[in-house]
mmCIF file of C-alpha atoms in Angstrom:
data_model
loop_
_atom_site.group_PDB
_atom_site.id
_atom_site.type_symbol
_atom_site.label_atom_id
_atom_site.label_comp_id
_atom_site.label_asym_id
_atom_site.label_seq_id
_atom_site.Cartn_x
_atom_site.Cartn_y
_atom_site.Cartn_z
ATOM 1 C CA UNK A 1 15.589 107.186 247.272
ATOM 2 C CA UNK A 2 17.443 107.196 250.533
ATOM 3 C CA UNK A 3 20.604 109.291 250.864
ATOM 4 C CA UNK A 4 22.762 106.183 251.302
ATOM 5 C CA UNK A 5 21.735 104.746 247.928
ATOM 6 C CA UNK A 6 22.154 108.146 246.268
ATOM 7 C CA UNK A 7 25.617 108.505 247.724
ATOM 8 C CA UNK A 8 26.601 104.984 246.708
ATOM 9 C CA UNK A 9 25.447 105.555 243.121
ATOM 10 C CA UNK A 10 27.165 108.948 242.925
ATOM 11 C CA UNK A 11 30.463 107.654 244.278
ATOM 12 C CA UNK A 12 30.317 104.635 241.960
ATOM 13 C CA UNK A 13 29.909 106.909 238.936
ATOM 14 C CA UNK A 14 32.589 109.272 240.232
ATOM 15 C CA UNK A 15 34.996 106.356 240.477
ATOM 16 C CA UNK A 16 34.224 105.069 236.983
ATOM 17 C CA UNK A 17 34.376 108.523 235.384
ATOM 18 C CA UNK A 18 37.596 109.583 237.095
ATOM 19 C CA UNK A 19 39.313 106.354 236.049
ATOM 20 C CA UNK A 20 38.108 106.894 232.482
ATOM 21 C CA UNK A 21 39.416 110.480 232.553
ATOM 22 C CA UNK A 22 42.959 109.309 233.074
ATOM 23 C CA UNK A 23 42.851 106.078 231.047
ATOM 24 C CA UNK A 24 40.841 107.022 227.959
ATOM 25 C CA UNK A 25 43.065 107.413 224.880
ATOM 26 C CA UNK A 26 41.009 110.190 223.294
ATOM 27 C CA UNK A 27 41.329 113.637 224.950
ATOM 28 C CA UNK A 28 37.845 114.735 223.819
ATOM 29 C CA UNK A 29 36.187 111.749 225.498
ATOM 30 C CA UNK A 30 38.394 112.324 228.501
ATOM 31 C CA UNK A 31 37.150 115.911 228.811
ATOM 32 C CA UNK A 32 33.549 114.700 228.494
ATOM 33 C CA UNK A 33 34.104 112.209 231.294
ATOM 34 C CA UNK A 34 35.620 115.049 233.324
ATOM 35 C CA UNK A 35 32.354 116.980 232.853
ATOM 36 C CA UNK A 36 30.372 113.929 233.998
ATOM 37 C CA UNK A 37 32.681 113.566 236.987
ATOM 38 C CA UNK A 38 32.143 117.205 237.957
ATOM 39 C CA UNK A 39 28.356 116.813 237.628
ATOM 40 C CA UNK A 40 28.343 113.812 239.964
ATOM 41 C CA UNK A 41 30.553 115.704 242.405
ATOM 42 C CA UNK A 42 28.019 118.535 242.310
ATOM 43 C CA UNK A 43 25.453 115.907 243.268
ATOM 44 C CA UNK A 44 27.589 114.930 246.245
ATOM 45 C CA UNK A 45 27.809 118.582 247.310
ATOM 46 C CA UNK A 46 24.036 118.938 247.023
ATOM 47 C CA UNK A 47 23.654 115.783 249.118
ATOM 48 C CA UNK A 48 25.722 117.443 251.832
ATOM 49 C CA UNK A 49 23.479 120.511 251.846
ATOM 50 C CA UNK A 50 26.036 122.705 250.067
ATOM 51 C CA UNK A 51 23.690 123.690 247.272
ATOM 52 C CA UNK A 52 25.424 126.895 246.265
ATOM 53 C CA UNK A 53 28.772 125.121 245.877
ATOM 54 C CA UNK A 54 27.029 122.517 243.712
ATOM 55 C CA UNK A 55 25.605 125.187 241.396
ATOM 56 C CA UNK A 56 28.921 127.037 241.221
ATOM 57 C CA UNK A 57 30.671 123.745 240.481
ATOM 58 C CA UNK A 58 28.461 123.148 237.464
ATOM 59 C CA UNK A 59 28.623 126.747 236.196
ATOM 60 C CA UNK A 60 32.340 127.372 236.639
ATOM 61 C CA UNK A 61 33.909 123.936 236.243
ATOM 62 C CA UNK A 62 31.685 122.291 233.683
ATOM 63 C CA UNK A 63 30.675 125.514 231.991
ATOM 64 C CA UNK A 64 33.966 127.357 231.835
ATOM 65 C CA UNK A 65 37.038 125.299 232.643
ATOM 66 C CA UNK A 66 36.187 122.130 230.734
ATOM 67 C CA UNK A 67 34.917 124.188 227.792
ATOM 68 C CA UNK A 68 38.350 125.835 227.788
ATOM 69 C CA UNK A 69 39.915 122.367 227.721
ATOM 70 C CA UNK A 70 37.667 121.366 224.823
ATOM 71 C CA UNK A 71 38.567 124.531 222.967
ATOM 72 C CA UNK A 72 42.291 123.862 223.286
ATOM 73 C CA UNK A 73 41.870 120.202 222.275
ATOM 74 C CA UNK A 74 39.962 121.265 219.156
ATOM 75 C CA UNK A 75 42.561 123.960 218.444
ATOM 76 C CA UNK A 76 45.448 121.520 218.627
ATOM 77 C CA UNK A 77 43.642 119.103 216.337
ATOM 78 C CA UNK A 78 44.188 115.417 215.835
ATOM 79 C CA UNK A 79 47.866 115.336 216.666
ATOM 80 C CA UNK A 80 47.223 114.732 220.313
ATOM 81 C CA UNK A 81 44.781 111.832 220.219
ATOM 82 C CA UNK A 82 47.091 108.968 220.920
ATOM 83 C CA UNK A 83 47.440 106.885 224.035
ATOM 84 C CA UNK A 84 50.782 107.983 225.359
ATOM 85 C CA UNK A 85 51.807 106.316 228.580
ATOM 86 C CA UNK A 86 55.076 106.940 230.254
ATOM 87 C CA UNK A 87 57.385 103.979 230.570
ATOM 88 C CA UNK A 88 56.451 103.087 234.111
ATOM 89 C CA UNK A 89 58.923 104.704 236.463
ATOM 90 C CA UNK A 90 59.104 102.046 239.169
ATOM 91 C CA UNK A 91 60.754 104.242 241.768
ATOM 92 C CA UNK A 92 58.165 106.999 241.385
ATOM 93 C CA UNK A 93 55.304 104.497 241.473
ATOM 94 C CA UNK A 94 56.571 102.754 244.606
ATOM 95 C CA UNK A 95 57.176 106.117 246.282
ATOM 96 C CA UNK A 96 53.648 107.295 245.442
ATOM 97 C CA UNK A 97 52.051 104.028 246.579
ATOM 98 C CA UNK A 98 53.923 104.113 249.900
ATOM 99 C CA UNK A 99 52.850 107.718 250.429
ATOM 100 C CA UNK A 100 49.196 106.920 249.686
ATOM 101 C CA UNK A 101 49.332 103.846 251.924
ATOM 102 C CA UNK A 102 50.752 105.829 254.839
ATOM 103 C CA UNK A 103 48.071 108.475 254.277
ATOM 104 C CA UNK A 104 45.279 105.858 254.261
ATOM 105 C CA UNK A 105 46.657 104.127 257.353
ATOM 106 C CA UNK A 106 46.968 107.386 259.270
ATOM 107 C CA UNK A 107 43.470 108.364 258.251
ATOM 108 C CA UNK A 108 42.109 104.964 259.281
ATOM 109 C CA UNK A 109 43.806 105.101 262.675
ATOM 110 C CA UNK A 110 42.570 108.617 263.375
ATOM 111 C CA UNK A 111 39.066 108.161 262.022
ATOM 112 C CA UNK A 112 37.859 107.130 265.476
ATOM 113 C CA UNK A 113 38.590 110.513 267.002
ATOM 114 C CA UNK A 114 37.413 112.875 264.313
ATOM 115 C CA UNK A 115 35.865 116.037 265.782
ATOM 116 C CA UNK A 116 32.264 115.921 266.881
ATOM 117 C CA UNK A 117 29.812 116.273 264.035
ATOM 118 C CA UNK A 118 27.383 119.158 264.370
ATOM 119 C CA UNK A 119 24.194 118.020 262.710
ATOM 120 C CA UNK A 120 22.519 120.659 260.580
ATOM 121 C CA UNK A 121 20.647 118.839 257.878
ATOM 122 C CA UNK A 122 19.356 121.990 256.217
ATOM 123 C CA UNK A 123 22.924 123.041 255.386
ATOM 124 C CA UNK A 124 24.498 126.468 255.481
ATOM 125 C CA UNK A 125 22.170 129.170 254.204
ATOM 126 C CA UNK A 126 23.071 131.496 251.370
ATOM 127 C CA UNK A 127 22.681 134.499 253.696
ATOM 128 C CA UNK A 128 25.325 133.155 256.024
ATOM 129 C CA UNK A 129 27.603 132.272 253.125
ATOM 130 C CA UNK A 130 27.413 135.686 251.475
ATOM 131 C CA UNK A 131 27.897 137.468 254.788
ATOM 132 C CA UNK A 132 31.041 135.422 255.418
ATOM 133 C CA UNK A 133 32.310 135.985 251.863
ATOM 134 C CA UNK A 134 31.822 139.752 251.808
ATOM 135 C CA UNK A 135 32.662 140.506 255.435
ATOM 136 C CA UNK A 136 35.185 138.028 256.836
ATOM 137 C CA UNK A 137 36.810 137.090 253.531
ATOM 138 C CA UNK A 138 36.585 140.449 251.765
ATOM 139 C CA UNK A 139 40.320 140.908 251.249
ATOM 140 C CA UNK A 140 40.943 137.411 249.841
ATOM 141 C CA UNK A 141 37.961 138.002 247.543
ATOM 142 C CA UNK A 142 39.434 141.247 246.187
ATOM 143 C CA UNK A 143 42.881 139.708 245.841
ATOM 144 C CA UNK A 144 41.341 136.803 243.897
ATOM 145 C CA UNK A 145 40.033 139.281 241.324
ATOM 146 C CA UNK A 146 43.546 140.668 240.885
ATOM 147 C CA UNK A 147 44.841 137.106 240.555
ATOM 148 C CA UNK A 148 42.321 136.385 237.788
ATOM 149 C CA UNK A 149 43.282 139.590 235.983
ATOM 150 C CA UNK A 150 46.974 138.701 236.183
ATOM 151 C CA UNK A 151 46.246 135.182 234.919
ATOM 152 C CA UNK A 152 44.265 136.548 231.943
ATOM 153 C CA UNK A 153 47.027 138.977 230.959
ATOM 154 C CA UNK A 154 49.731 136.343 231.420
ATOM 155 C CA UNK A 155 47.924 133.686 229.397
ATOM 156 C CA UNK A 156 47.373 136.122 226.508
ATOM 157 C CA UNK A 157 51.065 137.011 226.598
ATOM 158 C CA UNK A 158 52.138 133.354 226.702
ATOM 159 C CA UNK A 159 49.800 132.118 223.992
ATOM 160 C CA UNK A 160 50.210 134.894 221.425
ATOM 161 C CA UNK A 161 52.490 134.449 218.463
ATOM 162 C CA UNK A 162 56.064 135.703 218.760
ATOM 163 C CA UNK A 163 56.804 138.853 216.765
ATOM 164 C CA UNK A 164 59.206 137.384 214.277
ATOM 165 C CA UNK A 165 56.692 134.785 213.138
ATOM 166 C CA UNK A 166 53.901 137.191 212.259
ATOM 167 C CA UNK B 1 22.502 109.515 257.578
ATOM 168 C CA UNK B 2 25.752 109.131 255.700
ATOM 169 C CA UNK B 3 28.860 108.996 257.899
ATOM 170 C CA UNK B 4 31.204 111.849 257.121
ATOM 171 C CA UNK B 5 34.142 109.472 256.785
ATOM 172 C CA UNK B 6 32.544 108.184 253.566
ATOM 173 C CA UNK B 7 32.995 111.578 251.892
ATOM 174 C CA UNK B 8 36.603 111.671 253.025
ATOM 175 C CA UNK B 9 37.251 108.204 251.623
ATOM 176 C CA UNK B 10 35.699 109.305 248.318
ATOM 177 C CA UNK B 11 37.983 112.350 248.282
ATOM 178 C CA UNK B 12 40.936 110.102 249.056
ATOM 179 C CA UNK B 13 40.057 107.856 246.120
ATOM 180 C CA UNK B 14 39.677 110.853 243.809
ATOM 181 C CA UNK B 15 43.040 112.217 244.929
ATOM 182 C CA UNK B 16 44.700 108.842 244.319
ATOM 183 C CA UNK B 17 43.260 108.616 240.808
ATOM 184 C CA UNK B 18 44.449 112.145 240.023
ATOM 185 C CA UNK B 19 47.922 111.382 241.343
ATOM 186 C CA UNK B 20 48.037 108.173 239.289
ATOM 187 C CA UNK B 21 47.086 110.114 236.153
ATOM 188 C CA UNK B 22 49.779 112.650 236.941
ATOM 189 C CA UNK B 23 52.317 109.831 237.188
ATOM 190 C CA UNK B 24 51.429 107.706 234.160
ATOM 191 C CA UNK B 25 50.307 110.054 231.386
ATOM 192 C CA UNK B 26 52.641 111.782 228.958
ATOM 193 C CA UNK B 27 50.190 114.124 227.269
ATOM 194 C CA UNK B 28 50.184 117.573 228.883
ATOM 195 C CA UNK B 29 46.393 117.904 228.448
ATOM 196 C CA UNK B 30 45.809 114.763 230.505
ATOM 197 C CA UNK B 31 48.215 116.060 233.128
ATOM 198 C CA UNK B 32 46.149 119.259 233.417
ATOM 199 C CA UNK B 33 42.944 117.209 233.706
ATOM 200 C CA UNK B 34 44.538 115.133 236.476
ATOM 201 C CA UNK B 35 45.339 118.389 238.252
ATOM 202 C CA UNK B 36 41.653 119.292 238.061
ATOM 203 C CA UNK B 37 40.823 115.954 239.695
ATOM 204 C CA UNK B 38 43.293 116.702 242.501
ATOM 205 C CA UNK B 39 41.770 120.139 243.107
ATOM 206 C CA UNK B 40 38.298 118.588 243.154
ATOM 207 C CA UNK B 41 39.384 116.097 245.801
ATOM 208 C CA UNK B 42 40.638 119.007 247.927
ATOM 209 C CA UNK B 43 37.339 120.802 247.337
ATOM 210 C CA UNK B 44 35.364 117.791 248.513
ATOM 211 C CA UNK B 45 37.362 117.654 251.736
ATOM 212 C CA UNK B 46 36.760 121.362 252.376
ATOM 213 C CA UNK B 47 33.016 121.112 251.767
ATOM 214 C CA UNK B 48 32.823 118.035 254.012
ATOM 215 C CA UNK B 49 34.636 119.984 256.709
ATOM 216 C CA UNK B 50 32.172 122.852 256.338
ATOM 217 C CA UNK B 51 29.241 120.444 256.724
ATOM 218 C CA UNK B 52 30.822 118.658 259.667
ATOM 219 C CA UNK B 53 31.520 121.822 261.626
ATOM 220 C CA UNK B 54 28.423 123.684 260.388
ATOM 221 C CA UNK B 55 30.582 126.683 259.511
ATOM 222 C CA UNK B 56 30.852 128.527 256.231
ATOM 223 C CA UNK B 57 34.663 128.785 256.084
ATOM 224 C CA UNK B 58 35.106 125.505 254.228
ATOM 225 C CA UNK B 59 32.672 126.431 251.482
ATOM 226 C CA UNK B 60 34.326 129.835 251.046
ATOM 227 C CA UNK B 61 37.676 128.083 250.712
ATOM 228 C CA UNK B 62 36.121 125.838 248.063
ATOM 229 C CA UNK B 63 35.165 128.976 246.100
ATOM 230 C CA UNK B 64 38.720 130.243 246.263
ATOM 231 C CA UNK B 65 40.038 126.854 245.132
ATOM 232 C CA UNK B 66 37.712 127.050 242.124
ATOM 233 C CA UNK B 67 39.051 130.543 241.346
ATOM 234 C CA UNK B 68 42.608 129.275 241.495
ATOM 235 C CA UNK B 69 41.674 126.239 239.383
ATOM 236 C CA UNK B 70 40.290 128.538 236.690
ATOM 237 C CA UNK B 71 43.452 130.652 236.696
ATOM 238 C CA UNK B 72 45.613 127.523 236.651
ATOM 239 C CA UNK B 73 43.703 126.000 233.746
ATOM 240 C CA UNK B 74 43.962 129.215 231.710
ATOM 241 C CA UNK B 75 47.698 129.536 232.282
ATOM 242 C CA UNK B 76 48.398 125.842 231.763
ATOM 243 C CA UNK B 77 46.443 125.695 228.509
ATOM 244 C CA UNK B 78 48.192 128.853 227.269
ATOM 245 C CA UNK B 79 51.509 127.137 227.925
ATOM 246 C CA UNK B 80 50.270 124.017 226.097
ATOM 247 C CA UNK B 81 49.381 126.159 223.076
ATOM 248 C CA UNK B 82 52.769 127.898 223.146
ATOM 249 C CA UNK B 83 54.587 124.550 223.383
ATOM 250 C CA UNK B 84 52.523 123.068 220.567
ATOM 251 C CA UNK B 85 53.276 126.069 218.367
ATOM 252 C CA UNK B 86 56.972 125.773 219.030
ATOM 253 C CA UNK B 87 57.552 122.000 219.039
ATOM 254 C CA UNK B 88 54.458 120.611 217.288
ATOM 255 C CA UNK B 89 53.665 118.199 220.107
ATOM 256 C CA UNK B 90 52.179 118.205 223.606
ATOM 257 C CA UNK B 91 54.045 115.222 224.948
ATOM 258 C CA UNK B 92 56.312 115.641 227.955
ATOM 259 C CA UNK B 93 59.113 114.034 225.905
ATOM 260 C CA UNK B 94 59.831 117.404 224.324
ATOM 261 C CA UNK B 95 60.535 119.095 227.647
ATOM 262 C CA UNK B 96 64.085 117.896 227.998
ATOM 263 C CA UNK B 97 66.059 121.086 227.705
ATOM 264 C CA UNK B 98 66.287 121.637 231.442
ATOM 265 C CA UNK B 99 67.266 118.052 232.222
ATOM 266 C CA UNK B 100 70.589 118.179 233.994
#
């Protein structure tokens, strides 16, 4: 299969799945379509030669984040499975559409003078990636661990029962 | 060979869908899932940039975005649980106390 056909199939499925994520009435199905969406996106990353990002996408997103979503949906039970749409806020919608249109137009006008593509079909090697992560980006990496720790502590504090209810 | 603009158009579409979901849904869980779609669109742009310039910075940034997405999902879902415990619903209709 040529890369073009693979990309076309992947982007078709990404489009379908992402639309189903936001329009499906049932949150469980919506989370499953989110998993499918993330898998197809991992395929797109692999197509670009970013194999490690593809693997990490599947492990972290599909394996951890969406499982967390599923867990919360199951915890909240059936009370949430109704199609609840906002009454369409016309001002907000028009504002968003104009913003997206301006973005698309600007992108279309500038797409002729995008920077020169450096062809490296084999992709970026894992050696190079790990060297960059642990040498050039060492401080952001360490700070990210502190961020995760703070998020864990904060989410336990937010989600636990208040004292007077126990 | 796939033109690199195609990836950017795909990311643009994904971002638009996420923004639409953010605008039209009332359920807080769907709003969090739309946020994941938005972060994935940003990720796709970063990885495309890394491939285009043959440099590893974009992929590293994608890792950090995933880290932040995990933290954001944990905190957001904790808030959803707290709201559900207090009000018995996860619709945005209940969040009216700060409306001026």
